XYZ file of C-alpha atoms in Angstrom:
512
model
C 0.000 0.000 0.000
C 1.366 3.442 -0.911
C 1.557 6.378 1.427
C -0.954 9.194 1.536
C 1.685 11.459 -0.027
C 2.094 9.136 -3.006
C -1.681 8.981 -3.388
C -1.791 12.770 -3.468
C 0.888 12.889 -6.159
C -1.019 10.371 -8.280
C -4.270 12.332 -7.932
C -2.600 15.591 -8.908
C -0.974 14.020 -11.941
C -4.350 12.725 -13.126
C -6.254 15.978 -12.534
C -7.899 17.598 -15.534
C -9.235 21.149 -15.824
C -13.000 21.439 -15.240
C -15.202 21.184 -18.318
C -16.772 24.385 -19.590
C -19.574 22.869 -21.658
C -22.665 25.058 -21.572
C -26.187 23.756 -21.112
C -28.000 22.948 -24.314
C -30.672 25.477 -25.330
C -33.933 24.886 -23.542
C -36.454 23.012 -25.630
C -38.836 20.124 -25.189
C -38.069 16.694 -26.535
C -40.785 17.254 -29.134
C -38.514 19.818 -30.780
C -36.033 17.078 -31.708
C -37.195 16.254 -35.225
C -34.945 13.302 -35.896
C -35.847 9.673 -36.434
C -33.629 8.829 -33.455
C -35.736 11.015 -31.169
C -39.027 9.733 -32.604
C -38.495 6.288 -31.096
C -38.723 7.932 -27.656
C -41.327 10.637 -28.271
C -43.557 8.182 -30.126
C -43.883 5.801 -27.184
C -47.193 5.068 -25.497
C -47.248 4.532 -21.747
C -48.929 1.223 -20.918
C -50.550 1.918 -17.558
C -51.383 -1.052 -15.321
C -52.102 -1.325 -11.565
C -48.871 -1.079 -9.553
C -47.820 -4.249 -7.763
C -46.729 -2.320 -4.673
C -49.863 -0.184 -4.388
C -52.989 -0.901 -6.469
C -54.216 2.677 -5.913
C -51.501 3.690 -8.354
C -50.943 2.955 -12.023
C -47.452 2.075 -13.246
C -45.736 2.162 -16.611
C -42.232 2.132 -18.033
C -40.622 4.370 -20.613
C -37.435 4.001 -22.598
C -34.926 6.854 -22.553
C -31.628 7.248 -24.366
C -28.438 6.630 -22.482
C -27.181 10.046 -23.555
C -29.652 12.759 -24.558
C -26.872 14.762 -26.161
C -25.737 11.915 -28.422
C -28.743 9.780 -29.306
C -27.809 6.228 -30.192
C -24.971 6.022 -27.675
C -25.237 2.588 -26.076
C -28.315 0.722 -24.923
C -31.488 2.505 -23.863
C -32.417 2.851 -20.189
C -35.785 2.128 -18.585
C -37.532 4.596 -16.286
C -40.400 3.381 -14.076
C -43.242 5.894 -13.743
C -46.303 5.623 -11.437
C -49.266 7.987 -11.215
C -52.284 8.671 -9.031
C -55.204 9.904 -11.119
C -57.020 13.038 -9.970
C -59.791 12.104 -7.575
C -62.216 14.428 -9.366
C -61.625 14.252 -13.144
C -64.155 17.026 -13.730
C -62.082 19.391 -11.555
C -58.684 18.147 -12.714
C -56.387 21.082 -13.384
C -53.263 19.307 -14.621
C -50.270 17.166 -13.742
C -48.196 17.534 -10.580
C -44.841 15.865 -11.088
C -42.918 14.837 -7.986
C -39.353 13.650 -7.565
C -37.559 11.938 -4.695
C -34.456 13.180 -2.912
C -31.044 11.692 -2.389
C -29.878 11.796 -5.089
C -30.808 8.106 -5.245
C -34.059 7.746 -3.309
C -36.805 5.654 -4.888
C -40.215 7.261 -5.187
C -42.529 4.711 -6.742
C -45.193 4.676 -4.007
C -44.910 8.303 -2.926
C -47.872 9.688 -4.893
C -50.233 7.589 -2.750
C -48.878 9.054 0.472
C -48.790 12.546 -1.011
C -52.452 12.420 -2.007
C -53.486 10.966 1.354
C -51.728 13.839 3.148
C -53.105 16.530 0.799
C -56.458 15.254 -0.572
C -57.520 18.598 -2.032
C -54.350 18.710 -4.124
C -54.849 15.055 -5.043
C -58.350 15.841 -6.235
C -57.051 18.550 -8.569
C -53.991 16.873 -10.069
C -52.776 13.677 -11.576
C -49.811 13.154 -9.243
C -46.906 11.419 -10.956
C -43.353 10.505 -10.045
C -40.499 8.450 -11.451
C -37.574 6.393 -10.281
C -34.661 8.449 -11.561
C -32.193 6.752 -13.912
C -29.870 4.634 -11.778
C -32.451 4.239 -9.007
C -34.798 1.539 -7.739
C -36.959 -0.065 -10.409
C -35.400 1.958 -13.212
C -32.148 0.903 -14.895
C -29.727 1.013 -12.012
C -26.006 0.970 -11.426
C -24.031 -1.595 -9.446
C -20.908 -0.608 -7.546
C -20.409 -2.778 -4.470
C -21.994 -5.590 -2.503
C -23.397 -5.075 0.985
C -20.265 -6.553 2.543
C -17.953 -4.405 0.421
C -19.865 -1.237 1.161
C -19.807 -1.930 4.905
C -16.030 -1.597 4.621
C -16.528 1.947 3.307
C -17.594 2.886 6.856
C -15.036 0.722 8.659
C -12.895 2.062 11.484
C -13.174 5.559 12.905
C -13.302 8.547 10.582
C -11.950 10.743 13.389
C -8.683 8.809 13.373
C -6.176 11.113 11.659
C -3.192 8.764 11.747
C -1.454 8.237 8.372
C -2.559 4.588 8.271
C -6.204 5.509 8.957
C -6.209 8.284 6.365
C -4.674 5.924 3.830
C -7.412 3.393 4.548
C -10.157 5.987 3.969
C -8.581 7.124 0.710
C -8.065 3.555 -0.504
C -11.678 2.584 0.191
C -13.008 5.677 -1.618
C -10.742 4.975 -4.571
C -11.918 1.354 -4.614
C -15.566 2.398 -4.593
C -15.061 4.625 -7.634
C -13.111 1.854 -9.383
C -15.830 -0.716 -8.656
C -18.541 1.579 -10.047
C -16.684 2.029 -13.313
C -15.813 -1.643 -13.678
C -19.220 -3.056 -12.739
C -21.539 -0.501 -14.353
C -19.482 0.381 -17.419
C -20.335 3.720 -18.988
C -23.761 3.898 -17.314
C -22.459 5.897 -14.354
C -21.215 8.608 -16.733
C -24.823 9.313 -17.665
C -26.149 9.422 -14.109
C -26.374 13.165 -13.695
C -29.048 15.793 -13.178
C -28.949 17.187 -16.707
C -29.755 13.774 -18.197
C -32.467 13.213 -15.568
C -34.328 16.453 -16.348
C -34.479 15.424 -20.012
C -36.021 12.142 -18.906
C -38.545 14.239 -16.986
C -39.418 16.275 -20.046
C -39.939 13.160 -22.115
C -42.296 11.940 -19.375
C -44.155 15.245 -19.543
C -44.578 14.950 -23.311
C -45.783 11.338 -23.071
C -48.402 12.475 -20.556
C -49.706 14.790 -23.268
C -49.382 18.082 -21.381
C -47.568 21.269 -22.289
C -46.915 22.325 -18.696
C -46.489 20.584 -15.376
C -46.536 21.712 -11.792
C -43.753 20.319 -9.628
C -43.023 19.384 -6.032
C -39.584 18.234 -4.948
C -37.805 17.982 -1.575
C -34.062 17.893 -0.827
C -32.052 16.802 -3.892
C -35.270 17.068 -5.883
C -34.937 20.862 -5.456
C -31.702 20.623 -7.457
C -33.476 18.477 -10.014
C -36.444 20.859 -10.149
C -34.279 23.969 -10.463
C -32.338 22.402 -13.336
C -35.568 21.326 -15.053
C -37.009 24.820 -14.690
C -33.814 26.313 -16.118
C -33.637 24.017 -19.121
C -37.394 23.818 -19.807
C -38.978 26.982 -18.338
C -41.733 26.966 -20.960
C -43.048 23.708 -19.512
C -43.330 24.856 -15.867
C -46.621 26.162 -14.480
C -45.867 26.071 -10.742
C -42.990 24.679 -8.702
C -42.489 24.025 -4.991
C -38.895 23.419 -3.866
C -38.800 22.077 -0.319
C -35.593 22.058 1.779
C -33.237 23.405 -0.811
C -29.842 22.253 -1.897
C -27.543 25.145 -2.950
C -28.372 24.404 -6.579
C -26.919 27.681 -7.813
C -23.509 26.497 -6.607
C -21.678 23.165 -6.723
C -21.935 19.832 -4.966
C -18.566 20.588 -3.404
C -20.038 23.683 -1.760
C -23.103 21.693 -0.726
C -21.006 19.066 1.057
C -18.753 21.665 2.673
C -21.830 23.240 4.292
C -23.230 20.067 5.841
C -20.748 19.514 8.695
C -21.725 22.870 10.192
C -25.465 22.393 9.751
C -25.615 18.850 11.142
C -23.498 19.877 14.144
C -25.733 22.896 14.720
C -28.854 20.755 14.676
C -27.281 18.198 17.036
C -25.865 20.651 19.565
C -28.451 23.434 19.522
C -31.631 21.403 19.089
C -31.346 17.689 19.858
C -29.030 17.740 22.891
C -31.096 20.359 24.778
C -34.222 18.325 23.967
C -32.895 14.994 25.272
C -31.542 16.786 28.354
C -34.992 18.253 29.008
C -36.282 14.686 29.328
C -33.465 13.332 31.457
C -36.053 11.692 33.723
C -37.030 9.531 30.723
C -33.749 8.933 28.891
C -31.184 9.396 31.691
C -28.697 10.923 29.294
C -27.771 14.053 31.254
C -29.766 16.984 32.579
C -27.980 19.624 30.479
C -26.962 19.736 26.822
C -23.303 19.647 27.882
C -23.875 16.554 30.017
C -25.775 14.837 27.188
C -22.973 15.597 24.746
C -20.424 14.221 27.203
C -22.453 11.005 27.510
C -22.650 10.691 23.725
C -18.905 11.262 23.294
C -18.095 8.707 25.988
C -20.276 6.137 24.240
C -18.564 6.881 20.942
C -15.168 6.299 22.527
C -16.404 3.059 24.088
C -17.579 1.860 20.667
C -14.183 2.750 19.240
C -12.501 0.538 21.830
C -15.165 -2.184 21.934
C -17.577 -2.268 18.959
C -20.896 -4.063 19.417
C -21.712 -6.955 17.091
C -25.294 -7.997 16.292
C -25.369 -10.756 13.691
C -23.491 -9.426 10.655
C -23.821 -5.852 11.912
C -20.927 -4.124 13.668
C -21.673 -0.927 15.577
C -18.589 1.209 15.938
C -17.995 4.961 16.172
C -18.797 5.661 12.512
C -22.067 3.804 12.863
C -22.992 5.889 15.909
C -22.319 9.000 13.845
C -24.507 7.662 11.027
C -27.445 6.816 13.282
C -27.218 10.166 15.040
C -27.064 12.280 11.900
C -29.928 10.276 10.441
C -31.956 11.149 13.512
C -31.405 14.866 12.947
C -33.656 15.029 9.873
C -37.018 15.177 11.632
C -37.704 15.777 15.305
C -41.191 14.311 15.562
C -40.441 11.230 13.473
C -36.948 10.379 14.681
C -35.839 11.938 17.955
C -37.718 9.633 20.308
C -36.412 6.569 18.491
C -32.850 7.860 18.501
C -33.059 8.760 22.195
C -34.310 5.250 22.998
C -31.422 3.739 21.040
C -28.876 5.911 22.840
C -30.394 4.897 26.168
C -30.233 1.206 25.245
C -26.541 1.498 24.389
C -25.891 2.893 27.866
C -27.163 -0.318 29.471
C -26.487 -2.744 26.643
C -25.701 -5.704 28.887
C -29.185 -5.494 30.407
C -31.085 -4.212 27.357
C -34.391 -5.894 26.582
C -35.118 -7.879 23.438
C -37.239 -4.988 22.174
C -34.300 -2.625 22.680
C -31.972 -5.029 20.838
C -34.394 -5.105 17.912
C -34.711 -1.314 17.863
C -30.932 -0.888 17.878
C -30.470 -3.447 15.119
C -33.152 -1.830 12.962
C -31.734 1.662 13.505
C -28.138 0.809 12.684
C -29.023 -1.379 9.713
C -31.076 1.414 8.159
C -28.460 3.645 6.577
C -27.131 4.254 3.075
C -27.243 1.064 1.048
C -24.782 0.187 -1.723
C -27.646 0.657 -4.171
C -28.214 4.202 -2.918
C -24.491 4.986 -3.079
C -24.316 3.673 -6.651
C -26.376 6.677 -7.789
C -25.563 9.214 -5.064
C -21.869 9.356 -5.858
C -22.173 9.363 -9.666
C -24.663 12.258 -9.581
C -22.759 14.367 -7.062
C -19.406 13.678 -8.732
C -20.718 14.197 -12.295
C -22.925 17.277 -11.980
C -20.394 19.952 -11.066
C -16.582 20.287 -10.860
C -14.595 19.112 -7.841
C -11.252 20.180 -6.449
C -9.067 17.152 -7.170
C -6.226 18.095 -4.830
C -6.339 15.319 -2.227
C -3.988 17.261 0.044
C -6.608 20.010 0.193
C -9.288 17.550 1.296
C -7.032 16.025 3.934
C -6.425 19.483 5.384
C -10.072 20.564 5.095
C -11.420 17.364 6.613
C -8.995 17.744 9.530
C -10.484 21.172 10.271
C -14.062 19.960 9.949
C -13.369 16.844 12.032
C -12.223 19.088 14.860
C -14.920 21.742 14.551
C -17.918 19.764 13.282
C -17.118 16.100 14.002
C -20.560 14.531 13.514
C -20.349 14.855 9.715
C -16.974 16.527 9.281
C -15.214 13.295 10.220
C -16.572 11.468 7.163
C -15.868 14.343 4.777
C -12.673 12.839 3.393
C -14.377 9.534 2.509
C -17.056 11.305 0.467
C -14.892 13.899 -1.247
C -12.076 11.454 -2.045
C -14.593 9.403 -4.019
C -15.108 12.389 -6.322
C -11.351 13.035 -6.465
C -10.999 9.601 -8.090
C -14.082 9.944 -10.257
C -13.459 10.515 -13.987
C -13.798 14.068 -15.263
C -17.432 14.616 -16.290
C -18.619 16.329 -19.464
C -22.105 16.993 -18.052
C -23.257 20.501 -19.071
C -22.829 23.239 -16.504
C -26.303 24.580 -15.770
C -26.661 28.108 -14.388
C -29.908 28.567 -12.491
C -31.428 32.038 -12.987
C -35.219 31.732 -12.911
C -35.479 33.372 -16.336
C -38.829 32.762 -17.986
C -40.416 31.167 -14.922
C -43.568 32.000 -12.963
C -43.019 32.716 -9.252
C -41.528 29.656 -7.570
C -42.211 28.711 -3.950
C -39.233 27.700 -1.804
C -39.416 26.268 1.746
C -36.608 25.866 4.293
C -36.168 25.661 8.050
C -33.399 27.646 9.688
C -31.677 24.612 11.259
C -32.192 22.081 8.475
C -29.220 19.730 8.892
C -28.973 18.375 5.342
C -29.887 21.423 3.253
C -28.433 24.216 5.283
C -30.344 27.479 5.408
C -27.456 29.650 4.246
C -27.246 27.649 1.010
C -31.011 27.861 0.538
C -30.867 31.649 0.813
C -28.208 31.777 -1.895
C -30.308 29.492 -4.103
C -33.317 31.761 -3.514
C -31.348 34.818 -4.623
C -30.256 33.024 -7.788
C -33.772 31.825 -8.665
C -35.272 35.067 -9.901
C -38.853 35.741 -8.801
C -38.937 33.001 -6.165
C -40.552 33.395 -2.741
C -38.845 31.897 0.287
C -40.922 30.608 3.197
C -38.614 30.372 6.206
C -39.655 28.110 9.064
C -38.246 29.852 12.092
C -37.105 28.116 15.247
C -37.036 24.653 13.678
C -34.758 22.293 11.837
C -36.802 19.582 10.160
C -35.783 18.490 6.681
C -38.937 18.578 4.557
C -41.585 21.156 5.459
C -44.673 20.446 3.377
C -46.963 17.747 4.802
C -44.929 17.833 8.018
C -47.699 18.878 10.373
C -47.143 22.632 10.003
C -50.497 24.226 9.145
C -48.875 27.530 8.159
C -46.608 25.908 5.561
C -49.312 23.570 4.254
C -51.743 26.450 3.815
C -49.286 28.476 1.751
C -48.353 25.519 -0.469
C -51.947 24.373 -0.994
C -53.069 27.895 -1.968
C -50.203 28.094 -4.449
C -50.812 24.704 -6.055
C -54.595 25.063 -6.181
C -55.002 28.701 -7.171
C -51.559 30.051 -7.980
C -51.553 32.362 -4.969
C -48.049 33.278 -3.806
C -46.945 35.451 -0.906
C -46.292 39.039 -2.007
C -42.873 38.814 -0.377
C -40.680 36.295 1.393
C -42.450 35.186 4.539
C -42.058 33.077 7.664
C -43.895 30.321 9.468
C -43.249 29.302 13.082
C -42.009 25.789 13.663
C -44.314 23.197 15.133
C -43.779 22.101 18.781
C -41.013 19.611 19.539
C -42.090 16.060 20.404
C -42.596 14.763 23.926
C -41.571 11.223 24.896
C -44.206 8.583 24.428
C -45.990 7.519 27.579
C -44.160 4.594 29.151
C -40.816 5.408 27.471
């Protein structure tokens, strides 16, 4: 095994200047008057009841591997479900959704969306798709479950040369495995290709314009779609916004701060407030000390449950996962942390909860699209020395997510240079767009959302003050839901940027 210094030298020697390809002119797929395009635009969607949810209809559409060079390689398949408008007589159009990630599957989401917002479901055909590379669509293969578990092996806080070399080697291996096992497919897993798939879907639905709802990464997807096809957008709601006017590098550099902020300023005071229930410390400082002591104990003595090993990186993963939504995740996370404190006497129910929590993190299938999209979409600094220095700073200052920074960024250092078009989001030609974000969102940090809002001309930003949930619409906040429903149903937008108060934090369940 080479040294970290030799790895740096190799990376620098292989670095290539960022591509400067501009986005293709906006235009629907129907404007492509070639016989090659006709095989896609001439498709008919064969709708049948979905196996997973009979309230939905499912179909599949073929898309080209490369929209910019039709005929390059084999076609891809995109799975598309829909929920028909509950009142066809009052139907006002199509609402297209997308899932986050990048790499989350969304096949059954229209059913849940309509159940949560029946008035919107009555007015729209709600449709979604599994993005190329994801779920039931043509997907990439990078690593097995066992191989990907090694990606999170050890302790990301360990800054010894041997530990750093191990992190770099595993990231390099992941990139190598993706390229070897998925061929050229991963080159075409990027947001620009995905929005062209979306526009083909729109045309096959037989509508000139769609409305759109997308959370998290789907804000990036929606902003790119609106930029490349503004003439096909009627209304758009972007919920919990990635900094889509910037780069994925800037997005990832913002997350260590925002996850740490959510953990220290929101979660730790909350669990301390209920010390009589969770026994984790009566102040935020005491709770943090308990958490850090447990992390150190897992470093020295990891816990094994079946094929699952719970070490310090796994504690980080479970904790950051719990930061996304207070009402849905904090009580479960607090119960898991409590169980770890008395593991030798934990009940069977606690063992099962711990196993479920720690097994439920990024899968190799998710990573096989997440990394291609984030590495392909925008340029990355390929100086590994820079990332070693930067990750050292973030590990010290924002350890919850900063410690893993090198593993994620090194993957993109070793990713091939992408020729995906550089898309500049401006909002030109769009109707007013509605943007939602909480001030302490851990994954899509508020500061980045504000910059995205400034770039998206004519948008209105609804700031949820005092909270930090990721995903604001249909999250139990009547203020947010009222604004979004009025916009989707009647086109009403706030005259200016506005605010909504956060909903109350959860209380422990009785008997916890």
